Amino acid sequence: MPNGSLSLPARLCLLAWDPTGSTDTARVQHLVRAGALTELAQRGLLIDDEGIATPADLDSGTGDAVLDGLLELVRESLPHRWRTWVRLHARVTFDAVREQLVAEGHLRAEKRRVLGVFPSVEYALAREAAARALREEARRVVEGPQPAGEVSERDAALAVLAAAAGLGVSGDSVSGVRGRERITELTRRCVSAAPGMRRIVGEVWDAVSDEGARAPAPARG
């Protein structure tokens, strides 16, 4: 999948960024947070303890400021279930991902003044082709002929979470028996990465898909 060096939450943020659609940052924030939780779980840094998102230890990190920031937040907070963490302080992770994408040239920060007085910053895609490529590749993962077992765990996670949120993947791709079967196959691929991933992905999917059902319109930041 394109932009393979980007983290899962960063790729999800780009995939969901629709420059022509209406703004719905809450849904994008929850999708981005879900991606960060999933990547930390796939790396074995967050583990499942009877449904609670639990740091594997007090010292390990990823070297990625966004992922490590979330890991530290979980360490310093009261225990919560995965579903709760999808939404709790999700904007913190979203803002950190957005700034990371600006620093790496994927987004452009444009300073403006509201009513000619109040300073404001608006963000726009600097590499629209890259965002389109992510959406197209996610669509191919969901609709294409490649066996789910041959899809990388990260690409499967990106496609499954995007489909759950209804962002970047057409609803037609996941409707009907074949679409649901494909998502099930890709979900199985996601859960092979670490112990407890089945519960983790299930809870994160439920949280993101609930949000998507409430707000079906495309989104951008």
mmCIF file of C-alpha atoms in Angstrom:
data_model
loop_
_atom_site.group_PDB
_atom_site.id
_atom_site.type_symbol
_atom_site.label_atom_id
_atom_site.label_comp_id
_atom_site.label_asym_id
_atom_site.label_seq_id
_atom_site.Cartn_x
_atom_site.Cartn_y
_atom_site.Cartn_z
ATOM 1 C CA MET A 1 0.000 0.000 0.000
ATOM 2 C CA PRO A 2 1.323 3.547 -0.691
ATOM 3 C CA ASN A 3 2.995 5.606 2.024
ATOM 4 C CA GLY A 4 4.085 2.416 3.754
ATOM 5 C CA SER A 5 6.442 4.308 6.052
ATOM 6 C CA LEU A 6 3.523 6.168 7.643
ATOM 7 C CA SER A 7 1.886 4.819 10.776
ATOM 8 C CA LEU A 8 -1.570 3.268 10.576
ATOM 9 C CA PRO A 9 -3.262 6.322 12.174
ATOM 10 C CA ALA A 10 -1.466 8.666 9.763
ATOM 11 C CA ARG A 11 -2.541 6.587 6.765
ATOM 12 C CA LEU A 12 -6.119 6.507 8.018
ATOM 13 C CA CYS A 13 -6.092 10.280 8.461
ATOM 14 C CA LEU A 14 -4.967 10.786 4.863
ATOM 15 C CA LEU A 15 -7.399 8.201 3.533
ATOM 16 C CA ALA A 16 -10.332 9.884 5.295
ATOM 17 C CA TRP A 17 -9.357 13.421 4.275
ATOM 18 C CA ASP A 18 -11.863 14.394 1.582
ATOM 19 C CA PRO A 19 -10.959 17.824 0.183
ATOM 20 C CA THR A 20 -14.392 18.211 -1.433
ATOM 21 C CA GLY A 21 -16.602 16.881 1.370
ATOM 22 C CA SER A 22 -18.086 18.382 4.516
ATOM 23 C CA THR A 23 -16.065 18.556 7.710
ATOM 24 C CA ASP A 24 -16.810 15.922 10.334
ATOM 25 C CA THR A 25 -13.740 15.888 12.545
ATOM 26 C CA ALA A 26 -15.272 13.793 15.339
ATOM 27 C CA ARG A 27 -15.596 10.758 13.109
ATOM 28 C CA VAL A 28 -12.108 11.183 11.671
ATOM 29 C CA GLN A 29 -10.695 11.659 15.171
ATOM 30 C CA HIS A 30 -12.209 8.362 16.304
ATOM 31 C CA LEU A 31 -10.950 6.552 13.209
ATOM 32 C CA VAL A 32 -7.435 7.906 13.701
ATOM 33 C CA ARG A 33 -7.464 6.921 17.387
ATOM 34 C CA ALA A 34 -8.703 3.440 16.449
ATOM 35 C CA GLY A 35 -5.764 3.112 14.079
ATOM 36 C CA ALA A 36 -3.304 4.130 16.791
ATOM 37 C CA LEU A 37 -4.768 1.621 19.262
ATOM 38 C CA THR A 38 -4.655 -1.130 16.656
ATOM 39 C CA GLU A 39 -1.053 -0.433 15.691
ATOM 40 C CA LEU A 40 0.076 -0.394 19.330
ATOM 41 C CA ALA A 41 -1.711 -3.713 19.846
ATOM 42 C CA GLN A 42 -0.183 -5.216 16.697
ATOM 43 C CA ARG A 43 3.254 -4.172 17.971
ATOM 44 C CA GLY A 44 2.538 -5.851 21.295
ATOM 45 C CA LEU A 45 2.810 -2.613 23.282
ATOM 46 C CA LEU A 46 -0.857 -2.586 24.280
ATOM 47 C CA ILE A 47 -2.341 -5.907 25.345
ATOM 48 C CA ASP A 48 -5.818 -7.037 26.280
ATOM 49 C CA ASP A 49 -6.513 -7.792 29.944
ATOM 50 C CA GLU A 50 -10.111 -8.994 30.172
ATOM 51 C CA GLY A 51 -11.257 -6.268 27.810
ATOM 52 C CA ILE A 52 -9.033 -3.525 29.257
ATOM 53 C CA ALA A 53 -6.393 -1.813 27.098
ATOM 54 C CA THR A 54 -3.235 -2.416 29.122
ATOM 55 C CA PRO A 55 0.382 -1.326 28.455
ATOM 56 C CA ALA A 56 2.677 -4.322 28.140
ATOM 57 C CA ASP A 57 5.321 -2.539 30.229
ATOM 58 C CA LEU A 58 6.309 0.905 31.491
ATOM 59 C CA ASP A 59 9.302 1.563 29.275
ATOM 60 C CA SER A 60 8.857 0.392 25.665
ATOM 61 C CA GLY A 61 8.140 2.800 22.829
ATOM 62 C CA THR A 62 7.873 2.957 19.061
ATOM 63 C CA GLY A 63 9.939 6.021 18.176
ATOM 64 C CA ASP A 64 6.783 7.545 16.650
ATOM 65 C CA ALA A 65 5.665 10.604 18.622
ATOM 66 C CA VAL A 66 1.953 9.996 18.003
ATOM 67 C CA LEU A 67 1.972 6.347 19.044
ATOM 68 C CA ASP A 68 4.230 6.973 22.011
ATOM 69 C CA GLY A 69 2.038 9.875 23.113
ATOM 70 C CA LEU A 70 -1.024 7.633 23.183
ATOM 71 C CA LEU A 71 0.901 4.883 24.946
ATOM 72 C CA GLU A 72 1.946 7.339 27.644
ATOM 73 C CA LEU A 73 -1.626 8.602 27.979
ATOM 74 C CA VAL A 74 -2.883 5.053 28.549
ATOM 75 C CA ARG A 75 -0.144 4.428 31.106
ATOM 76 C CA GLU A 76 -1.013 7.558 33.064
ATOM 77 C CA SER A 77 -4.806 7.142 32.965
ATOM 78 C CA LEU A 78 -7.315 5.000 34.769
ATOM 79 C CA PRO A 79 -7.961 1.629 33.079
ATOM 80 C CA HIS A 80 -10.465 1.749 30.220
ATOM 81 C CA ARG A 81 -11.894 -0.648 27.687
ATOM 82 C CA TRP A 82 -10.778 -0.454 24.074
ATOM 83 C CA ARG A 83 -14.122 0.973 22.976
ATOM 84 C CA THR A 84 -13.746 3.832 25.478
ATOM 85 C CA TRP A 85 -10.239 4.638 24.279
ATOM 86 C CA VAL A 86 -11.472 5.044 20.688
ATOM 87 C CA ARG A 87 -13.283 8.200 21.813
ATOM 88 C CA LEU A 88 -11.600 9.361 25.034
ATOM 89 C CA HIS A 89 -9.412 12.427 24.283
ATOM 90 C CA ALA A 90 -9.350 11.267 20.639
ATOM 91 C CA ARG A 91 -8.658 14.808 19.459
ATOM 92 C CA VAL A 92 -5.246 14.682 21.142
ATOM 93 C CA THR A 93 -4.174 11.857 18.848
ATOM 94 C CA PHE A 94 -5.822 13.412 15.799
ATOM 95 C CA ASP A 95 -4.103 16.775 16.336
ATOM 96 C CA ALA A 96 -0.735 15.063 16.802
ATOM 97 C CA VAL A 97 -1.192 13.056 13.590
ATOM 98 C CA ARG A 98 -2.251 16.177 11.691
ATOM 99 C CA GLU A 99 0.847 18.082 12.797
ATOM 100 C CA GLN A 100 3.005 15.092 11.919
ATOM 101 C CA LEU A 101 1.510 15.026 8.418
ATOM 102 C CA VAL A 102 2.147 18.763 8.049
ATOM 103 C CA ALA A 103 5.781 18.299 9.089
ATOM 104 C CA GLU A 104 6.203 15.502 6.540
ATOM 105 C CA GLY A 105 4.606 17.491 3.724
ATOM 106 C CA HIS A 106 1.386 15.494 3.330
ATOM 107 C CA LEU A 107 -0.808 18.319 4.648
ATOM 108 C CA ARG A 108 -0.492 22.083 4.305
ATOM 109 C CA ALA A 109 -1.280 24.464 7.174
ATOM 110 C CA GLU A 110 -2.791 27.740 5.984
ATOM 111 C CA LYS A 111 -3.025 30.653 8.410
ATOM 112 C CA ARG A 112 -6.142 32.803 8.105
ATOM 113 C CA ARG A 113 -8.024 35.401 10.105
ATOM 114 C CA VAL A 114 -11.678 34.896 10.991
ATOM 115 C CA LEU A 115 -13.663 38.101 10.426
ATOM 116 C CA GLY A 116 -10.326 39.658 9.575
ATOM 117 C CA VAL A 117 -9.338 39.635 13.249
ATOM 118 C CA PHE A 118 -9.065 36.234 14.928
ATOM 119 C CA PRO A 119 -6.128 34.063 13.852
ATOM 120 C CA SER A 120 -7.032 30.606 12.587
ATOM 121 C CA VAL A 121 -5.310 27.711 10.842
ATOM 122 C CA GLU A 122 -6.916 25.638 8.103
ATOM 123 C CA TYR A 123 -5.438 22.416 6.795
ATOM 124 C CA ALA A 124 -5.475 21.115 3.240
ATOM 125 C CA LEU A 125 -4.024 18.153 1.410
ATOM 126 C CA ALA A 126 -0.637 18.909 -0.080
ATOM 127 C CA ARG A 127 -0.460 15.527 -1.830
ATOM 128 C CA GLU A 128 -3.953 14.736 -3.055
ATOM 129 C CA ALA A 129 -2.668 11.939 -5.276
ATOM 130 C CA ALA A 130 -1.276 10.105 -2.259
ATOM 131 C CA ALA A 131 -4.613 10.294 -0.445
ATOM 132 C CA ARG A 132 -6.440 9.057 -3.549
ATOM 133 C CA ALA A 133 -3.974 6.188 -3.879
ATOM 134 C CA LEU A 134 -4.617 5.134 -0.289
ATOM 135 C CA ARG A 135 -8.372 5.119 -0.843
ATOM 136 C CA GLU A 136 -8.028 3.184 -4.083
ATOM 137 C CA GLU A 137 -5.742 0.598 -2.529
ATOM 138 C CA ALA A 138 -8.083 0.185 0.450
ATOM 139 C CA ARG A 139 -10.928 -0.369 -1.996
ATOM 140 C CA ARG A 140 -8.894 -2.995 -3.845
ATOM 141 C CA VAL A 141 -8.102 -4.774 -0.584
ATOM 142 C CA VAL A 142 -11.822 -4.940 0.235
ATOM 143 C CA GLU A 143 -13.105 -5.710 -3.284
ATOM 144 C CA GLY A 144 -10.144 -7.309 -5.015
ATOM 145 C CA PRO A 145 -9.286 -10.926 -5.743
ATOM 146 C CA GLN A 146 -6.166 -11.107 -3.558
ATOM 147 C CA PRO A 147 -6.666 -13.752 -0.834
ATOM 148 C CA ALA A 148 -7.011 -12.151 2.585
ATOM 149 C CA GLY A 149 -4.160 -14.301 3.864
ATOM 150 C CA GLU A 150 -1.811 -12.575 1.406
ATOM 151 C CA VAL A 151 -2.769 -9.050 2.526
ATOM 152 C CA SER A 152 -0.381 -7.558 5.090
ATOM 153 C CA GLU A 153 -1.762 -7.219 8.612
ATOM 154 C CA ARG A 154 -1.382 -3.414 8.489
ATOM 155 C CA ASP A 155 -3.177 -3.133 5.130
ATOM 156 C CA ALA A 156 -5.949 -5.416 6.352
ATOM 157 C CA ALA A 157 -6.351 -3.298 9.490
ATOM 158 C CA LEU A 158 -6.495 -0.078 7.458
ATOM 159 C CA ALA A 159 -9.169 -1.461 5.112
ATOM 160 C CA VAL A 160 -11.253 -2.940 7.937
ATOM 161 C CA LEU A 161 -11.207 0.226 10.053
ATOM 162 C CA ALA A 162 -11.949 2.472 7.072
ATOM 163 C CA ALA A 163 -14.882 0.238 6.140
ATOM 164 C CA ALA A 164 -16.156 0.282 9.732
ATOM 165 C CA ALA A 165 -16.100 4.082 9.805
ATOM 166 C CA GLY A 166 -17.573 4.425 6.337
ATOM 167 C CA LEU A 167 -14.646 6.615 5.331
ATOM 168 C CA GLY A 168 -12.532 6.097 2.237
ATOM 169 C CA VAL A 169 -14.258 2.809 1.346
ATOM 170 C CA SER A 170 -17.613 2.759 -0.434
ATOM 171 C CA GLY A 171 -20.509 1.322 1.522
ATOM 172 C CA ASP A 172 -21.329 -0.774 -1.548
ATOM 173 C CA SER A 173 -18.014 -2.572 -1.061
ATOM 174 C CA VAL A 174 -19.035 -4.005 2.307
ATOM 175 C CA SER A 175 -22.757 -4.506 1.762
ATOM 176 C CA GLY A 176 -24.237 -7.847 0.877
ATOM 177 C CA VAL A 177 -23.076 -11.334 1.771
ATOM 178 C CA ARG A 178 -19.816 -11.197 -0.196
ATOM 179 C CA GLY A 179 -18.821 -7.849 1.283
ATOM 180 C CA ARG A 180 -19.471 -9.024 4.831
ATOM 181 C CA GLU A 181 -17.563 -12.233 4.191
ATOM 182 C CA ARG A 182 -14.588 -10.281 2.862
ATOM 183 C CA ILE A 183 -14.520 -8.010 5.916
ATOM 184 C CA THR A 184 -14.646 -11.104 8.140
ATOM 185 C CA GLU A 185 -11.686 -12.588 6.251
ATOM 186 C CA LEU A 186 -9.691 -9.364 6.540
ATOM 187 C CA THR A 187 -10.556 -9.097 10.238
ATOM 188 C CA ARG A 188 -9.175 -12.594 10.791
ATOM 189 C CA ARG A 189 -6.009 -11.421 9.058
ATOM 190 C CA CYS A 190 -5.774 -8.457 11.473
ATOM 191 C CA VAL A 191 -6.101 -10.603 14.579
ATOM 192 C CA SER A 192 -3.190 -12.889 13.767
ATOM 193 C CA ALA A 193 -0.622 -10.322 14.917
ATOM 194 C CA ALA A 194 -0.777 -10.637 18.705
ATOM 195 C CA PRO A 195 -2.624 -12.406 21.532
ATOM 196 C CA GLY A 196 -5.978 -10.819 22.304
ATOM 197 C CA MET A 197 -6.242 -9.112 18.921
ATOM 198 C CA ARG A 198 -9.618 -10.694 18.183
ATOM 199 C CA ARG A 199 -11.208 -8.914 21.142
ATOM 200 C CA ILE A 200 -9.262 -5.718 20.458
ATOM 201 C CA VAL A 201 -10.273 -5.488 16.808
ATOM 202 C CA GLY A 202 -13.859 -6.438 17.680
ATOM 203 C CA GLU A 203 -14.220 -3.668 20.260
ATOM 204 C CA VAL A 204 -12.464 -1.062 18.111
ATOM 205 C CA TRP A 205 -14.582 -2.059 15.071
ATOM 206 C CA ASP A 206 -17.793 -1.722 17.097
ATOM 207 C CA ALA A 207 -16.826 1.723 18.388
ATOM 208 C CA VAL A 208 -15.863 3.063 14.957
ATOM 209 C CA SER A 209 -18.787 1.486 13.105
ATOM 210 C CA ASP A 210 -21.236 2.927 15.650
ATOM 211 C CA GLU A 211 -19.794 6.361 14.909
ATOM 212 C CA GLY A 212 -20.005 5.745 11.177
ATOM 213 C CA ALA A 213 -23.650 4.737 11.437
ATOM 214 C CA ARG A 214 -24.465 8.017 13.203
ATOM 215 C CA ALA A 215 -22.621 10.163 10.657
ATOM 216 C CA PRO A 216 -22.604 8.585 7.199
ATOM 217 C CA ALA A 217 -21.316 11.634 5.297
ATOM 218 C CA PRO A 218 -17.699 11.782 4.016
ATOM 219 C CA ALA A 219 -15.252 13.728 6.169
ATOM 220 C CA ARG A 220 -12.155 15.827 6.090
ATOM 221 C CA GLY A 221 -10.206 17.742 8.719
#
